[in-house]
Each structure stands twice: as C-alpha cells, then as structure tokens.
Coordinates of C-alpha atoms in Angstrom, one line a residue:
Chain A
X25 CA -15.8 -32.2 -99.2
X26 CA -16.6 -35.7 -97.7
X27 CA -17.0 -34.4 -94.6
X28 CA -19.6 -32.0 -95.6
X29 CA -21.4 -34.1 -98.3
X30 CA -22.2 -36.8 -95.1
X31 CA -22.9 -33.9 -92.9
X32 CA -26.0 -32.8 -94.9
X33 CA -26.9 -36.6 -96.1
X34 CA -26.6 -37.8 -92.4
X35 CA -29.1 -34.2 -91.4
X36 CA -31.6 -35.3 -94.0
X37 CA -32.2 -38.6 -93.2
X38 CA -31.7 -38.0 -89.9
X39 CA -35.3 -36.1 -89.6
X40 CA -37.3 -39.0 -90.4
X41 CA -34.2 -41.6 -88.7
X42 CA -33.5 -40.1 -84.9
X43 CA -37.5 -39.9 -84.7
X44 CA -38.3 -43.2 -85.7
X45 CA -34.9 -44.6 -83.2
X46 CA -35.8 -42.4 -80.5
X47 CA -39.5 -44.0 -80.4
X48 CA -38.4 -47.9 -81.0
X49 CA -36.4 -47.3 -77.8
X50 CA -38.8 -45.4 -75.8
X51 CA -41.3 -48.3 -76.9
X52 CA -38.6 -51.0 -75.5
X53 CA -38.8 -49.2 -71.9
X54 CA -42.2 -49.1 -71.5
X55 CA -42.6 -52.7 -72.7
X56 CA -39.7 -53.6 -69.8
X57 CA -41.7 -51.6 -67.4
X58 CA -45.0 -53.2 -68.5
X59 CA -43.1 -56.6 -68.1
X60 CA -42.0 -55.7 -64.6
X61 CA -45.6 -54.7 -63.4
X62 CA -46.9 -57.7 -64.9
X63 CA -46.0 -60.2 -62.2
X64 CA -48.0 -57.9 -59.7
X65 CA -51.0 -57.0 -61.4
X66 CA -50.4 -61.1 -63.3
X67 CA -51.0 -61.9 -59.0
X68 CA -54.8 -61.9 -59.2
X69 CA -55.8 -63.0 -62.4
X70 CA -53.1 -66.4 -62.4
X71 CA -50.7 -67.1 -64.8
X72 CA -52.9 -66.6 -67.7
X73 CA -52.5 -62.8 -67.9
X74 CA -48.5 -62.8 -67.8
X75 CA -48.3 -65.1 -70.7
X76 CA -50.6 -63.6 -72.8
X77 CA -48.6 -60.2 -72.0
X78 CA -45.4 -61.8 -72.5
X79 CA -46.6 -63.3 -76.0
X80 CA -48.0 -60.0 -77.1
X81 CA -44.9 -58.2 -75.9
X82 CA -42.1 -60.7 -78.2
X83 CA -45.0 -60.2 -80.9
X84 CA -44.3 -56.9 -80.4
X85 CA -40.8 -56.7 -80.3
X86 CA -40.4 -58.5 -83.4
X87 CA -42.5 -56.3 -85.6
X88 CA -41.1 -53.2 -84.1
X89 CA -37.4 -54.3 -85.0
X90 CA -38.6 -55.3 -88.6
X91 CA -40.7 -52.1 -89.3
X92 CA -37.6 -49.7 -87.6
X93 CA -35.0 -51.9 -90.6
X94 CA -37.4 -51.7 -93.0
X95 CA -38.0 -48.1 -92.4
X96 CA -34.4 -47.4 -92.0
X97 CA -33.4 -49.0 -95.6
X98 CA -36.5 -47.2 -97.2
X99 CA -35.8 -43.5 -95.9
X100 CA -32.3 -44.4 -96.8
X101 CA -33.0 -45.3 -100.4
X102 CA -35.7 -42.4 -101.0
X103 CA -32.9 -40.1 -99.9
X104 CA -30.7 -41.3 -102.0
X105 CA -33.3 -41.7 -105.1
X106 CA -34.0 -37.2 -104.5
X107 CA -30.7 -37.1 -103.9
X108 CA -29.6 -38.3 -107.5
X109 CA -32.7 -39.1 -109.6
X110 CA -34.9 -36.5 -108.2
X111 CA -34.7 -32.5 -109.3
X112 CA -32.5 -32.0 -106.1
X113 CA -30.0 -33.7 -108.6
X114 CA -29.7 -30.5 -110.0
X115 CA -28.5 -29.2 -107.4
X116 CA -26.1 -32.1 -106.0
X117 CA -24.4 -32.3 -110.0
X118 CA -23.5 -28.5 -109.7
X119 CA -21.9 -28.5 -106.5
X120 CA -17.8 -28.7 -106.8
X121 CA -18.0 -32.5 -105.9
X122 CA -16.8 -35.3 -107.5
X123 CA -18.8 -37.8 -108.2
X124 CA -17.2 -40.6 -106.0
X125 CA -17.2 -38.4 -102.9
X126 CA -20.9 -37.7 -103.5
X127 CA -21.7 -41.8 -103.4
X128 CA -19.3 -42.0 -100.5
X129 CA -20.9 -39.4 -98.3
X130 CA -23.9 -41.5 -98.7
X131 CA -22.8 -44.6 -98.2
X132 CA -20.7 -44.0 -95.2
X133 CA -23.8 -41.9 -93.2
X134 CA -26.5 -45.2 -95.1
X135 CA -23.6 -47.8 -93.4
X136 CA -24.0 -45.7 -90.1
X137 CA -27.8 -45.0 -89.5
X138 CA -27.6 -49.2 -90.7
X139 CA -25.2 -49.6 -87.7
X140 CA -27.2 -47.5 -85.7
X141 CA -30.8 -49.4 -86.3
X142 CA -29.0 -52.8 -85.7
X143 CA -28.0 -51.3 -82.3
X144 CA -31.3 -49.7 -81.4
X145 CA -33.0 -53.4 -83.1
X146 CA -31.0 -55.0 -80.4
X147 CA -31.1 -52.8 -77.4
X148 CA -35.0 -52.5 -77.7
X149 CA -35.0 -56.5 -78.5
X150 CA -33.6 -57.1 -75.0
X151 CA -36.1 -54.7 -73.6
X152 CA -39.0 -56.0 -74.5
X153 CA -38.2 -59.9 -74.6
X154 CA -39.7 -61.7 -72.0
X155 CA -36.5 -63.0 -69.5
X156 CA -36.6 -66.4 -70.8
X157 CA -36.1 -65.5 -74.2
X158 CA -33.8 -63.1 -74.1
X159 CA -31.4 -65.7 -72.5
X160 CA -32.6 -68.3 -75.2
X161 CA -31.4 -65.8 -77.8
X162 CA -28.4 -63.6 -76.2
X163 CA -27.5 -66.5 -73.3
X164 CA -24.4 -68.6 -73.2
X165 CA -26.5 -71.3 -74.1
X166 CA -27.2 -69.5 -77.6
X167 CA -27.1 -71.9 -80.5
X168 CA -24.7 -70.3 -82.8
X169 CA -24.1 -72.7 -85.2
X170 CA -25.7 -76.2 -86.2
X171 CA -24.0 -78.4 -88.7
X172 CA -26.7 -81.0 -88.4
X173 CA -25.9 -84.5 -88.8
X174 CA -26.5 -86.1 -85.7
X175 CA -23.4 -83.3 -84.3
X176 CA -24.1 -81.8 -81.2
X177 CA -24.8 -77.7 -81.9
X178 CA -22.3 -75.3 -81.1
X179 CA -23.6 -73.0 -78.0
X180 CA -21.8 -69.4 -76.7
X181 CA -20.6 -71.1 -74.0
X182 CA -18.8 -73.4 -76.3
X183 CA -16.5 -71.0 -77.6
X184 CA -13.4 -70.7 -75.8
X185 CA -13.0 -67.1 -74.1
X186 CA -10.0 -65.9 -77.1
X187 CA -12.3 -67.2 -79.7
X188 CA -15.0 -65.0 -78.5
X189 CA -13.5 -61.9 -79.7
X190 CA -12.7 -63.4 -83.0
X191 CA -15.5 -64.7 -83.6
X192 CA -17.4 -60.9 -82.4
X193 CA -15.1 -59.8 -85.2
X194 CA -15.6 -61.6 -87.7
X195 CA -19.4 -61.1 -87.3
X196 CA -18.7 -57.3 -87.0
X197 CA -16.9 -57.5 -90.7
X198 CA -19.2 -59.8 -92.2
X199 CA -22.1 -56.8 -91.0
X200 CA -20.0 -54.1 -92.4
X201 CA -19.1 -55.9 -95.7
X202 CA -22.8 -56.8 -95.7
X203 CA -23.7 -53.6 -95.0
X204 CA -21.5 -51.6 -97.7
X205 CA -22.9 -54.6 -100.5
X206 CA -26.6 -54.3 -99.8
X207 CA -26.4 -50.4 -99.5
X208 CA -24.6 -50.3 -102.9
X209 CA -26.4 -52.8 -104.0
X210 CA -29.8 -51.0 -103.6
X211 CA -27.7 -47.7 -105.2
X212 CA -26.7 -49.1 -108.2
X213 CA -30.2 -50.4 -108.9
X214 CA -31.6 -46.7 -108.2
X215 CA -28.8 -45.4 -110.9
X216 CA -29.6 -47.7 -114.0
X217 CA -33.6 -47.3 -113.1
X218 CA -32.5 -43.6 -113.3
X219 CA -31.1 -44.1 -116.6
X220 CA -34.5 -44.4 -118.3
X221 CA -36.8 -41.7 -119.2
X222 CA -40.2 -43.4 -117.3
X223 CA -41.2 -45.2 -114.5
X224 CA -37.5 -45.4 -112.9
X225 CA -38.7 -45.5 -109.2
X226 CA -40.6 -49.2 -110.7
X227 CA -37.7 -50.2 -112.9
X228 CA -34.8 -49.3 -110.0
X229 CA -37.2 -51.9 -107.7
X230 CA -37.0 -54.3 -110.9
X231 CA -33.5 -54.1 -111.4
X232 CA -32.8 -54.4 -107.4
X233 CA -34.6 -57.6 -107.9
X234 CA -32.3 -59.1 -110.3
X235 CA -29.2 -57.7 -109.5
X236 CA -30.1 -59.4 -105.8
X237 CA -31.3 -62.7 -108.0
X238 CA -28.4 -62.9 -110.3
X239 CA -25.6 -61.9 -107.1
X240 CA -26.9 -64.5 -104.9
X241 CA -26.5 -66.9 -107.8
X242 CA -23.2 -66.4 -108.1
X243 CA -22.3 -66.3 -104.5
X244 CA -23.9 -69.8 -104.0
X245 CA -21.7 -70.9 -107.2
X246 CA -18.4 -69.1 -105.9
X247 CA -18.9 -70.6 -102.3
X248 CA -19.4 -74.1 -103.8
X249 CA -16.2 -73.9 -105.1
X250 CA -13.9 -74.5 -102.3
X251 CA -16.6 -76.4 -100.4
X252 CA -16.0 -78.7 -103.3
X253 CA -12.8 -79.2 -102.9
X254 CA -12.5 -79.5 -99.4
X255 CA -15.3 -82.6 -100.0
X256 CA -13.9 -84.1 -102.8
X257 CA -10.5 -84.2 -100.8
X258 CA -11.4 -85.9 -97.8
X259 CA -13.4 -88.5 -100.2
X260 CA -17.4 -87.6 -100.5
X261 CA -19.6 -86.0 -97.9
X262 CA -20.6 -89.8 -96.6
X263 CA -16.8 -89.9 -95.4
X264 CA -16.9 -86.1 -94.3
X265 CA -19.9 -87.0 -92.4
X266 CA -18.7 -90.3 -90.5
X267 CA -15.4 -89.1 -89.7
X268 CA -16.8 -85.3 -88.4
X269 CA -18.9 -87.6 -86.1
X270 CA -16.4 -90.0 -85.1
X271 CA -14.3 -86.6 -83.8
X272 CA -14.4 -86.1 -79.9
X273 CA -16.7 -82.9 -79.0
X274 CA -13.6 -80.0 -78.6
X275 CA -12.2 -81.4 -82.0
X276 CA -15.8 -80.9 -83.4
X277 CA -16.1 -77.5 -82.1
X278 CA -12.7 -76.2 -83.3
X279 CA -13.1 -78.1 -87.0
X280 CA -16.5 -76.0 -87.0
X281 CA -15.3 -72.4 -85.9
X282 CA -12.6 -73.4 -88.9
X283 CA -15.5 -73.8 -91.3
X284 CA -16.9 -70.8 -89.9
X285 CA -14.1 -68.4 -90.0
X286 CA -13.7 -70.0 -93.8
X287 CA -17.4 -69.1 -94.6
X288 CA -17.3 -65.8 -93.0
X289 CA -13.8 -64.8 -94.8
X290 CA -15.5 -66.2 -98.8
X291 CA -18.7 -63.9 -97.5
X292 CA -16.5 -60.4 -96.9
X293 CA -14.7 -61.4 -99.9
X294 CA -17.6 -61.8 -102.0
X295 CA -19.2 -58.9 -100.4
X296 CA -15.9 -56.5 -100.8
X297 CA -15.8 -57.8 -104.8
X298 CA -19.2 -57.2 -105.7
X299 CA -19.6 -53.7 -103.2
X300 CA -16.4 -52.1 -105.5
X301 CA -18.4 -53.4 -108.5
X302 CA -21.5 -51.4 -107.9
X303 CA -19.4 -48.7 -106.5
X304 CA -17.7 -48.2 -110.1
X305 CA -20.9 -48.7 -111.7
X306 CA -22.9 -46.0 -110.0
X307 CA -19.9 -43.4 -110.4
X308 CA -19.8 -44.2 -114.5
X309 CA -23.5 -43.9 -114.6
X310 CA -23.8 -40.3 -112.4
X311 CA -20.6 -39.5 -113.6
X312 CA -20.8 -40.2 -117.3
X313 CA -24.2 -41.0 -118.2
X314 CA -26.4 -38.3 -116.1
X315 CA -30.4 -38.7 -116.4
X316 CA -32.0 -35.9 -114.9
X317 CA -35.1 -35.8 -114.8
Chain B
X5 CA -12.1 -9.6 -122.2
X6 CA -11.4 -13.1 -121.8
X7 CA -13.4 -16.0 -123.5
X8 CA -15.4 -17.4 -120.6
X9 CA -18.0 -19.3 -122.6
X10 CA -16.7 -21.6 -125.8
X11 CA -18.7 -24.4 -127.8
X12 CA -16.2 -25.9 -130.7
X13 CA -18.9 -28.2 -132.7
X14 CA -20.8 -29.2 -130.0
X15 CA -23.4 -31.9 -130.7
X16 CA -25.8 -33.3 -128.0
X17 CA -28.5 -36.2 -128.7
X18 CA -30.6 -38.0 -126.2
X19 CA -31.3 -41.6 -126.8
X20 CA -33.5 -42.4 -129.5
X21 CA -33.9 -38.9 -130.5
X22 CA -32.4 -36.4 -133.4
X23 CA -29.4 -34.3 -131.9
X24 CA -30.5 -31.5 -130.0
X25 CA -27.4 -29.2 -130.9
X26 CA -25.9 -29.8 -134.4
X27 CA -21.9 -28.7 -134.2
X28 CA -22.8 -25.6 -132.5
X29 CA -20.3 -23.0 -132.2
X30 CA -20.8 -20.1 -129.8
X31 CA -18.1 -17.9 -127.5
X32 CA -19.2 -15.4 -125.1
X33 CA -16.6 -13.3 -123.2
X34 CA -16.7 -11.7 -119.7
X35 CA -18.2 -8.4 -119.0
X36 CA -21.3 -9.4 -120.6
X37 CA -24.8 -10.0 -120.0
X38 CA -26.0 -12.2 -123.5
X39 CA -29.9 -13.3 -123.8
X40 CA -29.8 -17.4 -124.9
X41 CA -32.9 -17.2 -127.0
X42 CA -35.0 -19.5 -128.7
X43 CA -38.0 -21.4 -129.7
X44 CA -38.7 -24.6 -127.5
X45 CA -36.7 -27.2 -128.1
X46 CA -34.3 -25.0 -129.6
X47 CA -31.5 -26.3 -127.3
X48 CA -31.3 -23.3 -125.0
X49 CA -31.6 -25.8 -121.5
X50 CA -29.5 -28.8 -123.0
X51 CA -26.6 -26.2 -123.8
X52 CA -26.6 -24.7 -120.5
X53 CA -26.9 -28.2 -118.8
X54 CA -23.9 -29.0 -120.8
X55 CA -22.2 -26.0 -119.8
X56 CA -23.1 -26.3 -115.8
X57 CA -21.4 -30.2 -116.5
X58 CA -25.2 -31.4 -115.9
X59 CA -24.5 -33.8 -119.5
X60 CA -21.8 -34.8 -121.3
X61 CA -21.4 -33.8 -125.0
X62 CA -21.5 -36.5 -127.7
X63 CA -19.1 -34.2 -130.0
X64 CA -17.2 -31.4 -129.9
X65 CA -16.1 -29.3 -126.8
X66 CA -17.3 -26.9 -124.7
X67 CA -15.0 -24.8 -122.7
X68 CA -15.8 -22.3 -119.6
X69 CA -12.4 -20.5 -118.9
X70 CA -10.4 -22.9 -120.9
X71 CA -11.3 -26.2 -119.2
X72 CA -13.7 -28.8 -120.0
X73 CA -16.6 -28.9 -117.6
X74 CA -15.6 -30.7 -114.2
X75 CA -15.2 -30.1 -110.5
X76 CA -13.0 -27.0 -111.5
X77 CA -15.6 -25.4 -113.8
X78 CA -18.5 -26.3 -111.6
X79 CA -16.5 -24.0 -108.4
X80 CA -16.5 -21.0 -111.1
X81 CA -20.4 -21.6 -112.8
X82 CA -23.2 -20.3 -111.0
X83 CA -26.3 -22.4 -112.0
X84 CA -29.7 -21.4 -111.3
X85 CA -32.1 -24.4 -113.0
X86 CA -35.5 -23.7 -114.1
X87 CA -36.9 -25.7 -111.8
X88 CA -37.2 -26.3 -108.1
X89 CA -33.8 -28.1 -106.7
X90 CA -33.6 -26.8 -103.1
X91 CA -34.7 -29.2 -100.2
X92 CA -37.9 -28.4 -99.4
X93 CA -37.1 -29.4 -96.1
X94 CA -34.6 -27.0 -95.2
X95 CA -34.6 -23.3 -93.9
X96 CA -33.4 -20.2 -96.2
X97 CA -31.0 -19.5 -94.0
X98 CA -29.9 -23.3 -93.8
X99 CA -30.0 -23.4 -97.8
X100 CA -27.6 -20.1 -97.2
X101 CA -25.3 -22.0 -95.0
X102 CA -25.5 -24.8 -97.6
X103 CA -23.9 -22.5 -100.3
X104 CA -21.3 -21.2 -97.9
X105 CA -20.4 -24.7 -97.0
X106 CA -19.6 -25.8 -100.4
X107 CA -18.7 -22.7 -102.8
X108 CA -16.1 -20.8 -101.9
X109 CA -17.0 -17.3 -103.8
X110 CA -20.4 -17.4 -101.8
X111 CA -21.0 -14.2 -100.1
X112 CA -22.5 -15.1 -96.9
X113 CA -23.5 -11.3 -95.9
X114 CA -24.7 -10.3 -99.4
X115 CA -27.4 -13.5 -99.8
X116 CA -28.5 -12.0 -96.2
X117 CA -28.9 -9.5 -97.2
X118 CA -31.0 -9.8 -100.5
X119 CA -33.1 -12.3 -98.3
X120 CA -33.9 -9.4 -95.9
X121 CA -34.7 -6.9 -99.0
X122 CA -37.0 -9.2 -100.4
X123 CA -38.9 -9.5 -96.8
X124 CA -38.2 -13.7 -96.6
X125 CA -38.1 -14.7 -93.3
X126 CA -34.3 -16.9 -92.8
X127 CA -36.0 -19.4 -90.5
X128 CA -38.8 -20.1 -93.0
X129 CA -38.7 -23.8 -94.5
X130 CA -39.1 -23.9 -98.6
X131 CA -41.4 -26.4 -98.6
X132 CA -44.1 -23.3 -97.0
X133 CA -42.7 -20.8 -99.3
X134 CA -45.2 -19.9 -102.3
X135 CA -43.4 -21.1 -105.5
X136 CA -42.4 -17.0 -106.0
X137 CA -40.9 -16.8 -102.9
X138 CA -38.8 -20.4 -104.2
X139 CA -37.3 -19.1 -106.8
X140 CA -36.4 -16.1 -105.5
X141 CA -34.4 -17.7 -102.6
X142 CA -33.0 -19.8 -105.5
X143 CA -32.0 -16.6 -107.6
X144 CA -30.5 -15.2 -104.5
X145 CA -28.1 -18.4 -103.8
X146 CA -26.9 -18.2 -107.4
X147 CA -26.1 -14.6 -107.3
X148 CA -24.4 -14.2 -104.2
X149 CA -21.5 -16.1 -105.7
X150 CA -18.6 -14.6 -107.3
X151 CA -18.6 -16.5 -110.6
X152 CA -17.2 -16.1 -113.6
X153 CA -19.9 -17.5 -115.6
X154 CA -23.4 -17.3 -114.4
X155 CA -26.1 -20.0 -116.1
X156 CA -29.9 -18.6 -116.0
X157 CA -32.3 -20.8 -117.3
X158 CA -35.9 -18.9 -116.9
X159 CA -34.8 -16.8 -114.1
X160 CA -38.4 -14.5 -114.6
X161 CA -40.3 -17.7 -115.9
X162 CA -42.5 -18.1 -112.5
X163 CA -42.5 -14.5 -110.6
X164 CA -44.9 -11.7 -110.8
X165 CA -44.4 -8.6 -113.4
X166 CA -43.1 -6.4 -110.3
X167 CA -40.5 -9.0 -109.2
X168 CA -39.6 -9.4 -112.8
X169 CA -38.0 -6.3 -112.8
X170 CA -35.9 -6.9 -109.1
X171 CA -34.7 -9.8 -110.0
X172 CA -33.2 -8.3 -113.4
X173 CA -31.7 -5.3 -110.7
X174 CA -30.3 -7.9 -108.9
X175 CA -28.4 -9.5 -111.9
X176 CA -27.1 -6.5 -113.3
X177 CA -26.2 -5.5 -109.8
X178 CA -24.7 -8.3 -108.4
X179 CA -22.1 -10.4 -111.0
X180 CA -18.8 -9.3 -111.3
X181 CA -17.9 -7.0 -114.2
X182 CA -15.3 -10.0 -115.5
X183 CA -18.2 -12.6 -115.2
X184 CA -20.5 -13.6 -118.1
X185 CA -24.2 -13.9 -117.3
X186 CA -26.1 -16.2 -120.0
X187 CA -30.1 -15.8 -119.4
X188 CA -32.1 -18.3 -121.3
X189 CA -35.9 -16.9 -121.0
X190 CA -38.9 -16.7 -124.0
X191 CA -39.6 -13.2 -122.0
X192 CA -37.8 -11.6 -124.0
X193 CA -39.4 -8.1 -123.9
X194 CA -38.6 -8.2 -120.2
X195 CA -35.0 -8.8 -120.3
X196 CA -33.7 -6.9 -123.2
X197 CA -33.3 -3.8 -121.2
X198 CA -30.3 -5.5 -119.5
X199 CA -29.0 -7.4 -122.6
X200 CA -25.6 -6.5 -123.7
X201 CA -25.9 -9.5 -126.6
X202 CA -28.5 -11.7 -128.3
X203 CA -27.5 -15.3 -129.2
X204 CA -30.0 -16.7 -131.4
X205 CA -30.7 -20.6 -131.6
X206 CA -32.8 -22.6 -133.6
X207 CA -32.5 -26.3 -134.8
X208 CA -30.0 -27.0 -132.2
X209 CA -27.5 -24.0 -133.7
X210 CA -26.8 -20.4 -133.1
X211 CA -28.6 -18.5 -136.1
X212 CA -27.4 -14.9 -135.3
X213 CA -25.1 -13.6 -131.9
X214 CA -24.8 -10.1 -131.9
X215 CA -25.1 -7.0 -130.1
X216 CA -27.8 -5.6 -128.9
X217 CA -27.1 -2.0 -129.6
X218 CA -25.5 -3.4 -133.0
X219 CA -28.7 -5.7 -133.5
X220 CA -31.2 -2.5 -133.1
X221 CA -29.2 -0.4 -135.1
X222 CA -29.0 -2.4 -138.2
X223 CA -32.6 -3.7 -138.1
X224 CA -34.1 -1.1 -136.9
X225 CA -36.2 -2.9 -134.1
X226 CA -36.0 -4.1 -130.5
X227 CA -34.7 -8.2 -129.7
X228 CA -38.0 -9.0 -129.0
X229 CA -39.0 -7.8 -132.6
X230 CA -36.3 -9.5 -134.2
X231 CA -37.0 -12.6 -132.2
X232 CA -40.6 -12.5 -133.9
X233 CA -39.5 -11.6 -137.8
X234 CA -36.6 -14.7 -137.1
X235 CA -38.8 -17.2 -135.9
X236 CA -42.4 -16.7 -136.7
X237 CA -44.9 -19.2 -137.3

C-alpha cells in the first residue's frame, strides 16, 4: 500500500512540482547562455554592461532558488493539508490504509521532491552564477568552516581527499535528517491546527511557529551540553582558545573536522529524536482523534 | 442473514457539545436495503462516519461483520460522503484507476461501464464536471465495489428528479444480495420505493427500526408519512 499511497502523493504534487523544476532549469540555461554572449555583445559598450549583467544574473539566481524552495515546501504542505484536513480526507480515511503508511507515503515522496529542489537549486545555481562566483562558492577554495578566533578558515582544499567523502556524507545525513524533521515538523503542526473546528489553516501556521520556537530551544540547550563539557574539561574557553591557536595548521584542521563530525552527529540525533516524535504525534491525532471537516 | 451492521450503546460527543448518539443500539443484517432517517442533527452522518472508521466512539461498540472499525472493515465498507472528496484534479477514468488500485472488490469493467451509461466522458477532469455529474462519478466508485456494507449518506441530495430515480436503479441493481446498503437521505418519498427497512433516529437514538412492508401495514401509511406523524413540528 506504500507503494501506491506515494505513487498518487508523488502524481499530485508533481503537477504543480515538475513544472515549476522544469522552468528553474530551463531559466538556468538561458541565463548561462546570456552569460556566454555577454563578453561579445559586453565588447562595445566596455566592461560596464557585463557587470551589470552579471549582478542582475546572481540577483537572479538567488531569488529563483529561494522562490523554487519556497514553492516546493508550500505545494508540499497544501497537499498534505487537502490531503488530511481537507474534504479529500474523506476519502484518504476510508481507503484500507493504515494511518502510518498514509504519513509515510507523504513523507518519503515530501523528502524526495525536497531532494529534488535542492538538486535543481544547485544545478541552476551553477548555471546562472557568474564564473567567479561559482568558484568562490563550489571551488576548492570554498570556506567550509570558520571557527573564528584569529584560526585560519577551513577551505575544500583543506580536507584531505578520504575526508572528502565523509565529510559529503555526513552533510548528505544531516540533509536527510533535516529533511524528514522539518517535513514532519510542518505535518504535525497541520494535524493539531486540524484538531480545531475554525481557522486551522491560521492556527496550523501558529503552531508551526512554536513548535519551530520551542524545538530550536531545546536543540540550542541539548547541544550546549556536551559543548560544556568538552570546555569545562580542557579548563574555560580562554584556555580552549590559546591552546587551539597554539596547534600547528593540520592539527587545527583535523581538531576542527572532529568538532564537526561531533556537531553534525548531535544534529541527526536531534533531528532523528524529535522527527519520530512528530511522527507518533500525527499518527495518534489522524489515527485517534480525526477532525474532518 | 448475517449481522453486518451492530451498535452496542454507542455514544458519540464532539468537544464542548451534548452527545450526538446516546447508547444507541441498532443491527442491520445483509440482504437489506434500510433508510437511516432523521431530523437534522439526529445523528444520521456521525453514525455512519463512525461506522466508515471516519471517528472514534466515546462508548460503546460498533461492529461491521464482527470487528471493530479498522483497515479490515474499511476493505469491506463502501462509503459514499455527502460531500465532494474526489481530487478535483484528476480524470474519471483516473479516479476509476484510483479505486482499482486500492480496493480489491472494485469492478474495474462495471464502473466503465456505468460511466459510459450515464454519457461521462473517462478523460474528463472533476474539477469541470457540473456538481451532478460529481456525484454521480462518486456514486459510481462506491457501487462498483463488492462490499458487504454500503454507507450512503445523501446519495440523491444534489442530482435532478430524473437522475434521482437512476441512481436508486443502480443501488438496488448493483450490491450484492449478502451486502447491507444503509441510505441516510431527508428524501424520503424518493427512496422508500427501494426500502426493505426504516431505522428511525431522533435525539441521537433509534426511535422505531422496522420493516417497511411491516411499517405500512400496521400504520396504515407510507415511511414518508410516518416520518411526518413521528417527527412533526
């Protein structure tokens, strides 16, 4: 039944989603192609004209990427709103499904068309970037972490080639932990808006708002814990500080990725924990505690 | 016949409100096609939405075929809402896919076949469908399973006097003599040609289930009479 509850989830959004994809890329190549022209035609009226086209291009860029996420999240959580809340409810309740495969037909073909956007974010990103900031962002001389502090940033081509893939990976599970706890996140705010009679579409947006409030709370408390610790061991951030500094550069670099790959582990943790909490959540409140309208 | 339909005490409240059904006690066996009739706010929707395993009960049971209402149930109960719950945005013929994709006792060739009598076009998105046309492709879906207990809540409500009497045809022609058919509708004179029983509610409990032939015979008048004596104003 998974299989068939994602197939029809992943064909409804899909009409507004493969459009709205399909244009951010198509958008992407012409921008590349206007880029290329814009040397030649840039020729006779001076530098003036390629700048201009470049800055309008990266505004551009950035807008298109933020409407296509913003888009992406919206259609996603409308569909699942008519989906659950709406009269099509009716219809979803009576089919021979349980309530869990229900949410997780949704959330697997949400954490997709999410996986998707990213993908089509980046691709037309590197499209429609001028050169020079495309290397600045996707280059090996990338800033991918800053610890501040008078320590020297930690660039791509820092990373030592095994670390790469590590590193790709642990981004990759932070995103899909990320991913599953926003979507579910967003879900379980729908169902308890859903559990009152009136204006639920305003109270699920009030509720995403303080479940979001409250969550990061405790994350920022929860990570602060071991960071803590780790502090109070090596005797006070002034003597975390000094001796971080005092470390030769490849020392600095590895102690960092450690921090990182700490982090990065706490976040998917965090994520997983609070992901199975509004997982349980929505099931008990469309399983047990159905509002239809 | 078997018991397809039981309600042992069932009580139902919404938040904040009195209870909509007050330890109601109702059985309804196969074979038959029984009228659910009633005032508004009788209870007629909130006990079929119980049955279909649309709410939970706050007391008592409710049974359909012996089990309490869950995934099992909901692969027997063939639900047609009073409303409007098909995606607008898809096709009759993709709505007919739909069913076949997730109910097992959906008769591919027969909903194609209704769809075709009633001159709707397959390829023809809801959404552009008069409201009529909706609820006929909606009447069609729920009868073209096999059930064994068919939910009707308004099934005549929105269609013209001349499609009024199709849709009743297709009922009576298209469930399965063991199936039980419940048809909740305040058009009473229209339906109680193809009554078999009467359940009467009011206040949330059944006042009188009976017969119909039984229910003419000793009062001496059609349902839709009785309906006015019981519950007049």
């Amino acid at each position: 039944m998974l299989g068939k509850v994602f197939k029809y989830e992943t064909k409804a959004a899909g009409r507004y989603l493969v459009p709205a994809f399909g244009l951010c890329l198509g958008l992407g190549l012409i921008m590349l192609v206007v880029q290329l022209v814009a040397p030649v035609i840039g020729g006779h009226y001076g530098m003036a004209f390629t700048t201009i086209l470049q800055a309008v291009t990266s505004s551009l860029a950035s807008l298109l990427v933020v409407a296509l996420v913003l888009g992406t999240i919206g259609v996603l959580l409308v569909r699942f709103y008519q989906a659950f809340n709406g009269t099509e409810g009716y219809l979803t309740f009576t089919l021979p499904v349980r309530t869990g495969t229900h949410l997780w037909g949704r959330i697997l073909s949400g954490a997709m068309f999410c996986v998707v956007c990213s993908l089509i974010a980046l691709v037309s990103m590197l499209l429609m970037l001028p050169s020079e900031a495309r290397k600045e962002l996707f280059g090996q001389n990338a800033v991918l972490m800053d610890m501040g502090f008078g320590t020297t940033p930690i660039t791509m081509g820092d990373i030592p080639g095994g670390l790469k893939l590590l590193v790709g990976l642990g981004l990759l599970l932070v995103l899909v932990f990320g991913l599953l706890s926003s979507l579910l996140q967003a879900y379980a705010a729908v169902a308890i808006g859903g559990q009152f009679g009136q204006h639920r579409i305003l109270l699920s947006v009030v509720f995403y708002f303080l479940l979001n409030t409250v969550e990061s709370i405790l994350t920022l408390v929860i990570s602060a814990i071991p960071v803590g610790i780790y502090m109070g061991a090596q005797g006070g951030i002034e003597a975390l500080v000094s001796g971080f500094a005092a470390l030769p550069p490849a020392e600095q670099i590895q102690q960092m990725l450690m921090v990182w790959g700490g982090a990065l582990a706490m976040m998917c943790l965090i994520s997983l924990v609070f992901a199975v909490v509004h997982f349980l959540l929505c099931r008990w409140l469309y399983g047990k505690r159905l509002n239809l309208v | 016949m078997e018991t397809i339909l039981k309600c042992s005490g069932l009580t139902k409240r919404y938040s904040g409100s009195l209870p909509v059904l007050r330890e109601l006690n109702l059985s309804l066996q196969g074979g038959k096609i029984a009228g659910l009739l009633g005032p508004n706010g009788s209870g007629k929707t909130t006990l079929i939405k119980l049955a279909a395993g649309l709410l939970t009960p706050d007391g008592g049971a409710i049974e359909i075929d012996g089990q309490a209402p869950g995934i099992e149930t909901k692969a027997k109960v063939s639900y047609l809402p009073e409303r409007d719950t098909l995606p607008g945005w898809m096709r009759a013929g993709e709505n007919v896919a739909y069913y076949a994709d997730f109910f097992e006792d959906f008769d591919r060739a027969k909903a194609g076949e209704m769809l075709r009598e009633l001159g709707i076009d397959p390829a023809m998105r809801l959404r552009t469908m008069s409201k009529g046309t909706r609820e006929k492709v909606q009447l069609i879906l729920a009868m073209s399973r096999k059930a064994r207990l068919y939910l009707l809540d308004e099934p005549i409500g929105g269609v013209d006097p001349a499609a009024r009497d199709y849709i009743l045809t297709t009922i009576i022609q298209n469930y399965s003599e063991e199936a039980a058919v419940v048809i909740s509708t305040h058009l009473i004179a229209d339906v109680e040609k193809v009554l078999d029983e009467a359940i009467f509610l009011s206040g949330g409990q059944v006042a009188l289930q009976m017969g119909v032939d039984e229910l003419r015979e000793e009062r001496g008048m059609g349902v839709d009479a009785v309906f006015r004596e019981v519950f007049r104003c």
